[in-house]
Amino acid sequence: LAAIVLVVANVVNLICDAVYMKVFDMGVRGAALATLTGYFVGLFVTVPYIKSKSRSLHFDFKSLSFSAFTEIFICGLPNAFNSVLMTVKMLVLNRTAIDILGDNGASAVAICNNCLSFASIFIGGSAQTMLPIIGVLYGENDRRGMIAAVKKALQVVIGAGILMIIVFEIFPRQVALLFNVKTDELMNIAIMAIRLFGLSLPFFAVVYVFISFYQASAKRGFAIAITLCEGLVFIVPLILVLSRLFTKNGIGIWLTFVINEVCVLLMIFIVGNIIKSKTNKDNILLLDSEIQKSLDISIKAEVNNATILSEKVCTFCEENGVDKSRANAAGLAVEEMTVNIITYGYKMKKNENIDIIVRINGDEIIIRIRDNGIPFNPFEYIPDKDMKEIESNIGGIAILKKIARSAEYSRALGFNNLIIKV
């Protein structure tokens, strides 16, 4: 939903830019009004979800928790800082552009800002989609899943950034005409601005993904530091210096976009590697070294696969030093829960997969089972009284509760998630 809101808001913003600036000839005032219109429409996109009875987010004012509020507040700080610093950055950019280029400078900054809105449809959408996924995977300590999610997000945003470079480098005049550029002087400035700004987009995309990842994986201090560097620490001095060194068509101003993102990216890798060398981390994502032994399996949602899965889990546990009784307990837990999921969670679905990860962490076996069936909590499910499976179902759950140290269920991103510790 967050990605949809962002995409809708930016698409409406771009359409309104063309209407307000080209049709109604409103200039920079039209660009500001277009942004307001876009995010106002984006707000209404959330209304169907808020009114939906099946939504997973509910307001419960009776259970207000100061500690939970504090955690949410801290988690959102990188985004809050980004919004505040964006305002500061635009003020400095506009002031500098007006000082050097007059009103044409302000218009060129507005054009770059709208190009950024277009880029955010792909870059921001991918990062916002990644946030909840990383949050869930981090909570499950699914290291491989987090790495895979970041790789996929980087592939999408870098690809989008390169495509936008091609568009902005080859068709800068056509892009400028979308914003009702009329004079030759402004056109020359706009072409230079669009081309140099476009070069910054792949670097900006990677930085944005890293900020989103660190925010979702409880490395908020680093995420805030990156946000500060990107929106204030690097860009303000660069604008003030480069704008005075390269004044023709404001080259120094537009060059700032590229150099700023490159500097931030270098800072991430330098500081990230320093943190990695001083802590038990093994890559730039600052994830804990994978010292746990793990088994990662996906099976088709068919009952006969549950027995095969159970045997693989038992074998894996025994091969990694777990005594036979606990290995059998882990295998039994996986088999019972998998059968329950297939029987009751996939009543309306066929040919689906169930993902299972088994980790050995010291003397503890951690089992994570994920499926995309209907919302189904096996610990609360009560079958129809006429169903013959009721006795075996209750027996299976009862056995699991006896052999497991803990068992938790959650529903996130359309997936059922079971965490069982044996």
CSV table of C-alpha atoms in Angstrom, one decimal:
chain,number,residue,atom,x,y,z
A,1,LEU,CA,0.0,0.0,0.0
A,2,ALA,CA,2.8,2.4,0.8
A,3,ALA,CA,4.3,1.9,-2.6
A,4,ILE,CA,0.9,2.3,-4.3
A,5,VAL,CA,0.3,5.6,-2.4
A,6,LEU,CA,3.8,6.9,-3.5
A,7,VAL,CA,3.3,5.9,-7.1
A,8,VAL,CA,-0.2,7.4,-7.4
A,9,ALA,CA,0.9,10.6,-5.7
A,10,ASN,CA,3.9,11.1,-8.0
A,11,VAL,CA,1.9,10.1,-11.2
A,12,VAL,CA,-0.8,12.6,-10.3
A,13,ASN,CA,1.9,15.2,-9.5
A,14,LEU,CA,3.5,14.8,-12.9
A,15,ILE,CA,0.2,15.0,-14.8
A,16,CYS,CA,-0.8,18.1,-12.8
A,17,ASP,CA,2.6,19.6,-13.6
A,18,ALA,CA,1.8,19.4,-17.3
A,19,VAL,CA,-1.7,20.7,-16.8
A,20,TYR,CA,-1.0,23.6,-14.4
A,21,MET,CA,2.3,24.7,-16.0
A,22,LYS,CA,1.6,24.1,-19.7
A,23,VAL,CA,-2.1,24.5,-20.0
A,24,PHE,CA,-2.8,27.2,-17.4
A,25,ASP,CA,0.7,28.7,-17.6
A,26,MET,CA,1.1,28.9,-13.8
A,27,GLY,CA,4.9,28.5,-13.7
A,28,VAL,CA,6.6,27.6,-10.4
A,29,ARG,CA,3.3,28.2,-8.5
A,30,GLY,CA,1.8,25.4,-10.7
A,31,ALA,CA,4.6,23.0,-9.8
A,32,ALA,CA,3.9,23.6,-6.1
A,33,LEU,CA,0.2,23.1,-6.5
A,34,ALA,CA,0.8,19.9,-8.5
A,35,THR,CA,2.8,18.5,-5.6
A,36,LEU,CA,0.0,19.3,-3.2
A,37,THR,CA,-2.6,17.8,-5.5
A,38,GLY,CA,-0.6,14.6,-6.0
A,39,TYR,CA,-0.2,13.9,-2.3
A,40,PHE,CA,-3.8,14.9,-1.6
A,41,VAL,CA,-4.9,12.2,-4.1
A,42,GLY,CA,-2.4,9.8,-2.6
A,43,LEU,CA,-4.1,10.3,0.8
A,44,PHE,CA,-7.4,9.2,-0.6
A,45,VAL,CA,-5.9,5.9,-1.9
A,46,THR,CA,-5.7,4.8,1.7
A,47,VAL,CA,-9.4,5.2,2.4
A,48,PRO,CA,-10.6,1.8,1.0
A,49,TYR,CA,-8.0,0.1,3.2
A,50,ILE,CA,-9.0,2.0,6.3
A,51,LYS,CA,-12.6,1.1,5.6
A,52,SER,CA,-11.9,-2.5,4.9
A,53,LYS,CA,-12.9,-5.0,7.6
A,54,SER,CA,-10.1,-7.4,6.5
A,55,ARG,CA,-7.3,-5.0,7.1
A,56,SER,CA,-4.5,-6.1,9.3
A,57,LEU,CA,-3.9,-2.6,10.8
A,58,HIS,CA,-6.4,-1.6,13.5
A,59,PHE,CA,-6.6,1.3,15.9
A,60,ASP,CA,-6.8,0.3,19.6
A,61,PHE,CA,-6.6,3.3,21.9
A,62,LYS,CA,-7.2,1.1,24.9
A,63,SER,CA,-3.8,-0.6,24.5
A,64,LEU,CA,-1.7,2.5,24.2
A,65,SER,CA,1.9,1.8,25.1
A,66,PHE,CA,4.5,4.6,25.6
A,67,SER,CA,7.4,2.1,24.9
A,68,ALA,CA,5.7,1.0,21.6
A,69,PHE,CA,5.1,4.6,20.6
A,70,THR,CA,8.7,5.4,21.3
A,71,GLU,CA,9.9,2.5,19.2
A,72,ILE,CA,7.6,3.6,16.3
A,73,PHE,CA,8.8,7.2,16.6
A,74,ILE,CA,12.4,6.1,16.5
A,75,CYS,CA,11.8,3.8,13.6
A,76,GLY,CA,10.2,6.6,11.6
A,77,LEU,CA,13.0,9.1,12.3
A,78,PRO,CA,15.0,8.5,9.1
A,79,ASN,CA,11.9,9.3,7.0
A,80,ALA,CA,11.0,12.3,9.1
A,81,PHE,CA,14.6,13.7,8.8
A,82,ASN,CA,14.5,13.1,5.1
A,83,SER,CA,11.3,15.2,4.8
A,84,VAL,CA,12.7,18.0,6.9
A,85,LEU,CA,16.1,18.0,5.1
A,86,MET,CA,14.4,17.9,1.7
A,87,THR,CA,12.8,21.3,2.6
A,88,VAL,CA,16.2,22.7,3.8
A,89,LYS,CA,17.9,21.4,0.7
A,90,MET,CA,15.3,22.9,-1.7
A,91,LEU,CA,15.5,26.3,0.1
A,92,VAL,CA,19.3,26.3,-0.3
A,93,LEU,CA,19.0,25.2,-4.0
A,94,ASN,CA,16.4,27.7,-4.8
A,95,ARG,CA,18.2,30.6,-3.1
A,96,THR,CA,21.5,29.8,-4.8
A,97,ALA,CA,19.8,29.2,-8.2
A,98,ILE,CA,18.0,32.6,-8.0
A,99,ASP,CA,21.2,34.4,-7.0
A,100,ILE,CA,23.1,33.1,-10.0
A,101,LEU,CA,20.4,32.5,-12.6
A,102,GLY,CA,17.5,34.6,-11.5
A,103,ASP,CA,13.9,33.3,-12.0
A,104,ASN,CA,15.2,30.8,-14.6
A,105,GLY,CA,17.2,29.1,-11.9
A,106,ALA,CA,14.2,28.6,-9.8
A,107,SER,CA,12.3,27.2,-12.8
A,108,ALA,CA,15.2,24.8,-13.5
A,109,VAL,CA,15.2,23.6,-9.9
A,110,ALA,CA,11.5,23.0,-10.1
A,111,ILE,CA,12.0,20.9,-13.3
A,112,CYS,CA,14.7,18.8,-11.5
A,113,ASN,CA,12.4,18.4,-8.5
A,114,ASN,CA,9.7,17.0,-10.8
A,115,CYS,CA,12.1,14.7,-12.5
A,116,LEU,CA,12.9,13.4,-9.1
A,117,SER,CA,9.2,12.8,-8.5
A,118,PHE,CA,9.1,10.8,-11.7
A,119,ALA,CA,12.1,8.8,-10.5
A,120,SER,CA,10.5,8.2,-7.2
A,121,ILE,CA,7.7,6.2,-8.9
A,122,PHE,CA,10.2,3.4,-9.4
A,123,ILE,CA,12.9,4.1,-6.8
A,124,GLY,CA,10.7,5.1,-3.9
A,125,GLY,CA,8.1,2.5,-4.8
A,126,SER,CA,10.7,-0.3,-4.7
A,127,ALA,CA,12.2,1.0,-1.4
A,128,GLN,CA,8.8,1.4,0.2
A,129,THR,CA,7.9,-2.1,-0.9
A,130,MET,CA,11.1,-3.5,0.5
A,131,LEU,CA,10.6,-1.9,4.0
A,132,PRO,CA,7.9,-4.2,5.4
A,133,ILE,CA,9.5,-7.3,3.7
A,134,ILE,CA,12.8,-6.6,5.4
A,135,GLY,CA,11.0,-5.9,8.7
A,136,VAL,CA,9.4,-9.3,8.6
A,137,LEU,CA,12.5,-11.1,7.5
A,138,TYR,CA,14.6,-9.3,10.2
A,139,GLY,CA,12.1,-10.3,12.8
A,140,GLU,CA,12.5,-13.9,11.7
A,141,ASN,CA,16.3,-13.6,11.5
A,142,ASP,CA,16.1,-14.7,7.9
A,143,ARG,CA,19.5,-13.5,6.7
A,144,ARG,CA,19.4,-15.0,3.3
A,145,GLY,CA,15.9,-13.6,2.7
A,146,MET,CA,17.1,-10.1,3.6
A,147,ILE,CA,20.1,-10.3,1.2
A,148,ALA,CA,17.8,-11.6,-1.6
A,149,ALA,CA,15.3,-8.8,-1.0
A,150,VAL,CA,18.0,-6.1,-1.1
A,151,LYS,CA,19.6,-7.6,-4.3
A,152,LYS,CA,16.2,-7.6,-6.0
A,153,ALA,CA,15.5,-4.0,-4.9
A,154,LEU,CA,18.9,-2.9,-6.1
A,155,GLN,CA,18.4,-4.6,-9.5
A,156,VAL,CA,15.1,-2.8,-10.0
A,157,VAL,CA,16.2,0.7,-8.9
A,158,ILE,CA,19.5,0.6,-10.7
A,159,GLY,CA,17.8,-0.6,-13.9
A,160,ALA,CA,15.2,2.2,-13.5
A,161,GLY,CA,17.9,4.7,-12.9
A,162,ILE,CA,19.9,3.7,-16.0
A,163,LEU,CA,16.7,3.9,-18.1
A,164,MET,CA,16.0,7.4,-16.8
A,165,ILE,CA,19.6,8.5,-17.6
A,166,ILE,CA,19.0,7.4,-21.2
A,167,VAL,CA,15.8,9.4,-21.4
A,168,PHE,CA,17.2,12.5,-19.7
A,169,GLU,CA,20.4,12.4,-21.7
A,170,ILE,CA,18.8,11.8,-25.1
A,171,PHE,CA,15.6,13.8,-24.8
A,172,PRO,CA,16.3,16.7,-22.3
A,173,ARG,CA,14.6,19.2,-24.6
A,174,GLN,CA,11.4,17.2,-24.8
A,175,VAL,CA,11.4,16.8,-21.0
A,176,ALA,CA,11.8,20.5,-20.6
A,177,LEU,CA,8.9,21.2,-23.0
A,178,LEU,CA,6.6,19.2,-20.7
A,179,PHE,CA,7.2,22.0,-18.1
A,180,ASN,CA,6.2,24.8,-20.5
A,181,VAL,CA,9.8,26.1,-21.1
A,182,LYS,CA,9.4,28.9,-23.6
A,183,THR,CA,12.6,31.0,-23.8
A,184,ASP,CA,15.9,29.9,-25.3
A,185,GLU,CA,17.8,31.0,-22.2
A,186,LEU,CA,15.7,28.8,-19.9
A,187,MET,CA,15.8,26.0,-22.3
A,188,ASN,CA,19.6,26.0,-22.3
A,189,ILE,CA,19.7,26.0,-18.5
A,190,ALA,CA,17.0,23.3,-18.3
A,191,ILE,CA,18.8,21.0,-20.7
A,192,MET,CA,22.0,21.2,-18.7
A,193,ALA,CA,20.1,20.7,-15.4
A,194,ILE,CA,18.2,17.7,-16.7
A,195,ARG,CA,21.3,16.0,-18.1
A,196,LEU,CA,23.5,16.4,-15.0
A,197,PHE,CA,20.6,15.7,-12.6
A,198,GLY,CA,19.8,12.5,-14.5
A,199,LEU,CA,23.4,11.2,-13.9
A,200,SER,CA,22.7,11.2,-10.2
A,201,LEU,CA,19.7,8.9,-10.3
A,202,PRO,CA,21.4,5.5,-10.1
A,203,PHE,CA,23.5,6.6,-7.1
A,204,PHE,CA,20.5,8.2,-5.5
A,205,ALA,CA,18.6,4.9,-6.0
A,206,VAL,CA,21.3,2.8,-4.2
A,207,VAL,CA,21.5,5.3,-1.3
A,208,TYR,CA,17.7,5.2,-0.9
A,209,VAL,CA,17.7,1.4,-0.8
A,210,PHE,CA,20.4,1.4,1.8
A,211,ILE,CA,18.6,4.0,4.0
A,212,SER,CA,15.4,1.9,3.8
A,213,PHE,CA,17.2,-1.3,4.6
A,214,TYR,CA,19.1,0.1,7.6
A,215,GLN,CA,15.8,1.6,8.9
A,216,ALA,CA,13.9,-1.7,8.6
A,217,SER,CA,16.8,-3.8,10.1
A,218,ALA,CA,17.1,-1.8,13.4
A,219,LYS,CA,20.2,0.2,12.3
A,220,ARG,CA,18.4,3.5,12.6
A,221,GLY,CA,21.4,5.4,13.8
A,222,PHE,CA,23.3,4.7,10.6
A,223,ALA,CA,20.1,5.4,8.5
A,224,ILE,CA,19.7,8.8,10.2
A,225,ALA,CA,23.5,9.5,9.7
A,226,ILE,CA,23.2,8.7,5.9
A,227,THR,CA,20.0,10.9,5.7
A,228,LEU,CA,21.8,13.8,7.3
A,229,CYS,CA,24.8,13.5,5.0
A,230,GLU,CA,22.6,13.2,1.9
A,231,GLY,CA,20.3,16.1,2.8
A,232,LEU,CA,22.6,18.5,4.6
A,233,VAL,CA,26.2,17.7,5.5
A,234,PHE,CA,27.5,17.1,2.0
A,235,ILE,CA,25.1,18.9,-0.3
A,236,VAL,CA,25.0,22.4,1.3
A,237,PRO,CA,28.8,22.9,1.2
A,238,LEU,CA,28.9,21.5,-2.3
A,239,ILE,CA,26.2,23.8,-3.6
A,240,LEU,CA,27.9,26.9,-2.0
A,241,VAL,CA,31.3,26.0,-3.5
A,242,LEU,CA,30.5,24.5,-6.9
A,243,SER,CA,27.8,27.1,-7.8
A,244,ARG,CA,30.5,29.8,-7.5
A,245,LEU,CA,33.2,27.8,-9.4
A,246,PHE,CA,31.0,26.8,-12.4
A,247,THR,CA,28.5,29.5,-13.1
A,248,LYS,CA,27.6,29.0,-16.8
A,249,ASN,CA,24.0,27.8,-17.1
A,250,GLY,CA,24.3,26.9,-13.4
A,251,ILE,CA,26.6,23.9,-14.1
A,252,GLY,CA,27.9,23.9,-10.5
A,253,ILE,CA,24.4,23.6,-9.1
A,254,TRP,CA,23.4,20.7,-11.2
A,255,LEU,CA,26.8,19.0,-10.8
A,256,THR,CA,26.1,19.1,-7.0
A,257,PHE,CA,23.4,16.4,-7.4
A,258,VAL,CA,25.8,13.9,-8.8
A,259,ILE,CA,28.7,14.6,-6.5
A,260,ASN,CA,26.5,14.6,-3.4
A,261,GLU,CA,25.1,11.1,-4.1
A,262,VAL,CA,28.5,9.7,-5.0
A,263,CYS,CA,29.9,11.1,-1.7
A,264,VAL,CA,27.1,9.6,0.3
A,265,LEU,CA,27.5,6.2,-1.3
A,266,LEU,CA,31.3,6.3,-0.6
A,267,MET,CA,30.5,7.3,3.0
A,268,ILE,CA,28.2,4.3,3.3
A,269,PHE,CA,30.9,1.9,2.1
A,270,ILE,CA,33.7,3.4,4.2
A,271,VAL,CA,31.7,3.7,7.5
A,272,GLY,CA,30.0,0.4,6.8
A,273,ASN,CA,33.3,-1.4,6.5
A,274,ILE,CA,34.7,0.3,9.6
A,275,ILE,CA,31.6,-0.9,11.6
A,276,LYS,CA,32.0,-4.3,10.0
A,277,SER,CA,35.6,-4.6,11.1
A,278,LYS,CA,34.9,-3.7,14.7
A,279,THR,CA,31.8,-5.8,15.1
A,280,ASN,CA,30.6,-9.3,14.3
A,281,LYS,CA,29.3,-8.3,10.9
A,282,ASP,CA,30.3,-9.8,7.6
A,283,ASN,CA,28.9,-7.5,4.8
A,284,ILE,CA,27.9,-4.0,4.0
A,285,LEU,CA,24.4,-4.7,5.2
A,286,LEU,CA,25.8,-5.1,8.7
A,287,LEU,CA,24.1,-8.4,9.2
A,288,ASP,CA,25.4,-10.8,11.9
A,289,SER,CA,27.8,-13.4,10.6
A,290,GLU,CA,25.9,-16.6,9.8
A,291,ILE,CA,27.1,-18.9,12.5
A,292,GLN,CA,23.8,-20.8,12.7
A,293,LYS,CA,23.4,-24.0,10.7
A,294,SER,CA,20.3,-23.9,8.6
A,295,LEU,CA,18.2,-25.9,6.2
A,296,ASP,CA,16.0,-24.1,3.6
A,297,ILE,CA,13.4,-26.1,1.8
A,298,SER,CA,10.3,-25.3,-0.3
A,299,ILE,CA,7.7,-28.0,-1.0
A,300,LYS,CA,4.5,-28.2,-2.9
A,301,ALA,CA,1.4,-28.0,-0.7
A,302,GLU,CA,0.6,-31.7,-0.9
A,303,VAL,CA,0.1,-33.9,2.2
A,304,ASN,CA,2.5,-36.7,1.0
A,305,ASN,CA,5.4,-34.1,0.9
A,306,ALA,CA,5.0,-33.6,4.7
A,307,THR,CA,6.5,-37.0,5.5
A,308,ILE,CA,9.4,-36.5,3.1
A,309,LEU,CA,10.0,-33.0,4.7
A,310,SER,CA,9.9,-34.5,8.2
A,311,GLU,CA,12.6,-37.0,7.3
A,312,LYS,CA,14.9,-34.3,5.8
A,313,VAL,CA,14.5,-32.2,9.0
A,314,CYS,CA,15.4,-35.2,11.2
A,315,THR,CA,18.4,-36.1,9.1
A,316,PHE,CA,19.6,-32.4,9.0
A,317,CYS,CA,19.3,-32.1,12.8
A,318,GLU,CA,21.2,-35.4,13.5
A,319,GLU,CA,23.9,-34.5,11.0
A,320,ASN,CA,24.5,-31.3,13.0
A,321,GLY,CA,24.9,-32.9,16.4
A,322,VAL,CA,21.3,-32.8,17.7
A,323,ASP,CA,20.3,-35.9,19.7
A,324,LYS,CA,17.9,-38.3,18.0
A,325,SER,CA,14.9,-37.6,20.3
A,326,ARG,CA,15.0,-33.8,19.7
A,327,ALA,CA,15.7,-34.3,16.0
A,328,ASN,CA,12.5,-36.5,15.9
A,329,ALA,CA,10.6,-33.8,17.8
A,330,ALA,CA,11.6,-31.2,15.2
A,331,GLY,CA,10.6,-33.5,12.4
A,332,LEU,CA,7.3,-34.2,14.0
A,333,ALA,CA,6.6,-30.5,14.6
A,334,VAL,CA,7.3,-29.7,11.0
A,335,GLU,CA,5.1,-32.6,9.7
A,336,GLU,CA,2.1,-31.7,12.0
A,337,MET,CA,2.1,-28.1,11.1
A,338,THR,CA,2.6,-28.6,7.4
A,339,VAL,CA,-0.3,-31.1,7.2
A,340,ASN,CA,-2.5,-28.6,9.1
A,341,ILE,CA,-1.5,-25.8,6.7
A,342,ILE,CA,-2.2,-28.0,3.6
A,343,THR,CA,-5.5,-29.3,5.0
A,344,TYR,CA,-7.0,-26.1,6.3
A,345,GLY,CA,-5.0,-23.2,4.9
A,346,TYR,CA,-5.1,-24.3,1.3
A,347,LYS,CA,-8.8,-25.3,0.9
A,348,MET,CA,-9.3,-22.8,-1.9
A,349,LYS,CA,-5.8,-22.9,-3.4
A,350,LYS,CA,-3.9,-25.6,-5.3
A,351,ASN,CA,-0.3,-26.0,-6.6
A,352,GLU,CA,1.1,-23.6,-4.0
A,353,ASN,CA,4.4,-23.7,-2.1
A,354,ILE,CA,5.3,-23.8,1.6
A,355,ASP,CA,8.7,-22.5,2.6
A,356,ILE,CA,10.5,-24.0,5.6
A,357,ILE,CA,13.7,-22.9,7.3
A,358,VAL,CA,15.2,-24.9,10.1
A,359,ARG,CA,18.1,-23.3,12.1
A,360,ILE,CA,20.2,-24.8,14.9
A,361,ASN,CA,21.3,-22.1,17.3
A,362,GLY,CA,23.2,-23.6,20.2
A,363,ASP,CA,20.9,-26.0,22.0
A,364,GLU,CA,17.8,-24.6,20.3
A,365,ILE,CA,16.1,-25.7,17.0
A,366,ILE,CA,14.2,-22.8,15.4
A,367,ILE,CA,11.6,-23.7,12.7
A,368,ARG,CA,10.0,-21.1,10.5
A,369,ILE,CA,7.1,-22.1,8.2
A,370,ARG,CA,5.7,-19.6,5.8
A,371,ASP,CA,2.7,-20.0,3.4
A,372,ASN,CA,0.5,-17.8,1.3
A,373,GLY,CA,-2.8,-19.6,2.1
A,374,ILE,CA,-5.9,-18.1,3.7
A,375,PRO,CA,-5.3,-16.4,7.1
A,376,PHE,CA,-5.0,-19.5,9.3
A,377,ASN,CA,-3.7,-19.7,12.9
A,378,PRO,CA,-3.5,-23.4,13.7
A,379,PHE,CA,-3.5,-22.7,17.4
A,380,GLU,CA,-6.9,-21.0,17.3
A,381,TYR,CA,-8.5,-23.0,14.5
A,382,ILE,CA,-11.6,-25.0,15.4
A,383,PRO,CA,-12.7,-27.4,12.6
A,384,ASP,CA,-16.4,-28.1,11.9
A,385,LYS,CA,-17.8,-30.7,14.3
A,386,ASP,CA,-18.8,-33.0,11.5
A,387,MET,CA,-15.2,-33.2,10.2
A,388,LYS,CA,-13.6,-36.5,10.9
A,389,GLU,CA,-10.1,-34.9,11.1
A,390,ILE,CA,-11.0,-33.0,14.3
A,391,GLU,CA,-9.6,-35.6,16.7
A,392,SER,CA,-6.3,-36.0,14.8
A,393,ASN,CA,-6.0,-32.3,14.3
A,394,ILE,CA,-6.4,-31.5,18.0
A,395,GLY,CA,-4.1,-34.4,18.8
A,396,GLY,CA,-1.4,-33.0,16.5
A,397,ILE,CA,-1.6,-29.5,17.9
A,398,ALA,CA,-1.5,-30.9,21.5
A,399,ILE,CA,1.6,-32.9,20.6
A,400,LEU,CA,3.3,-29.8,19.2
A,401,LYS,CA,2.5,-27.8,22.3
A,402,LYS,CA,4.1,-30.5,24.4
A,403,ILE,CA,7.4,-30.8,22.5
A,404,ALA,CA,7.9,-27.2,21.6
A,405,ARG,CA,9.5,-24.6,23.9
A,406,SER,CA,7.4,-21.9,22.1
A,407,ALA,CA,5.2,-21.5,19.1
A,408,GLU,CA,4.0,-18.2,17.6
A,409,TYR,CA,1.8,-17.3,14.7
A,410,SER,CA,1.7,-14.0,12.7
A,411,ARG,CA,0.2,-12.8,9.5
A,412,ALA,CA,2.2,-10.3,7.4
A,413,LEU,CA,2.4,-9.2,3.8
A,414,GLY,CA,-0.2,-11.8,2.8
A,415,PHE,CA,1.8,-14.7,4.4
A,416,ASN,CA,1.1,-16.9,7.4
A,417,ASN,CA,4.2,-17.3,9.5
A,418,LEU,CA,4.8,-19.9,12.2
A,419,ILE,CA,7.9,-19.7,14.4
A,420,ILE,CA,8.4,-22.9,16.5
A,421,LYS,CA,11.3,-23.4,18.9
A,422,VAL,CA,12.2,-27.0,20.0
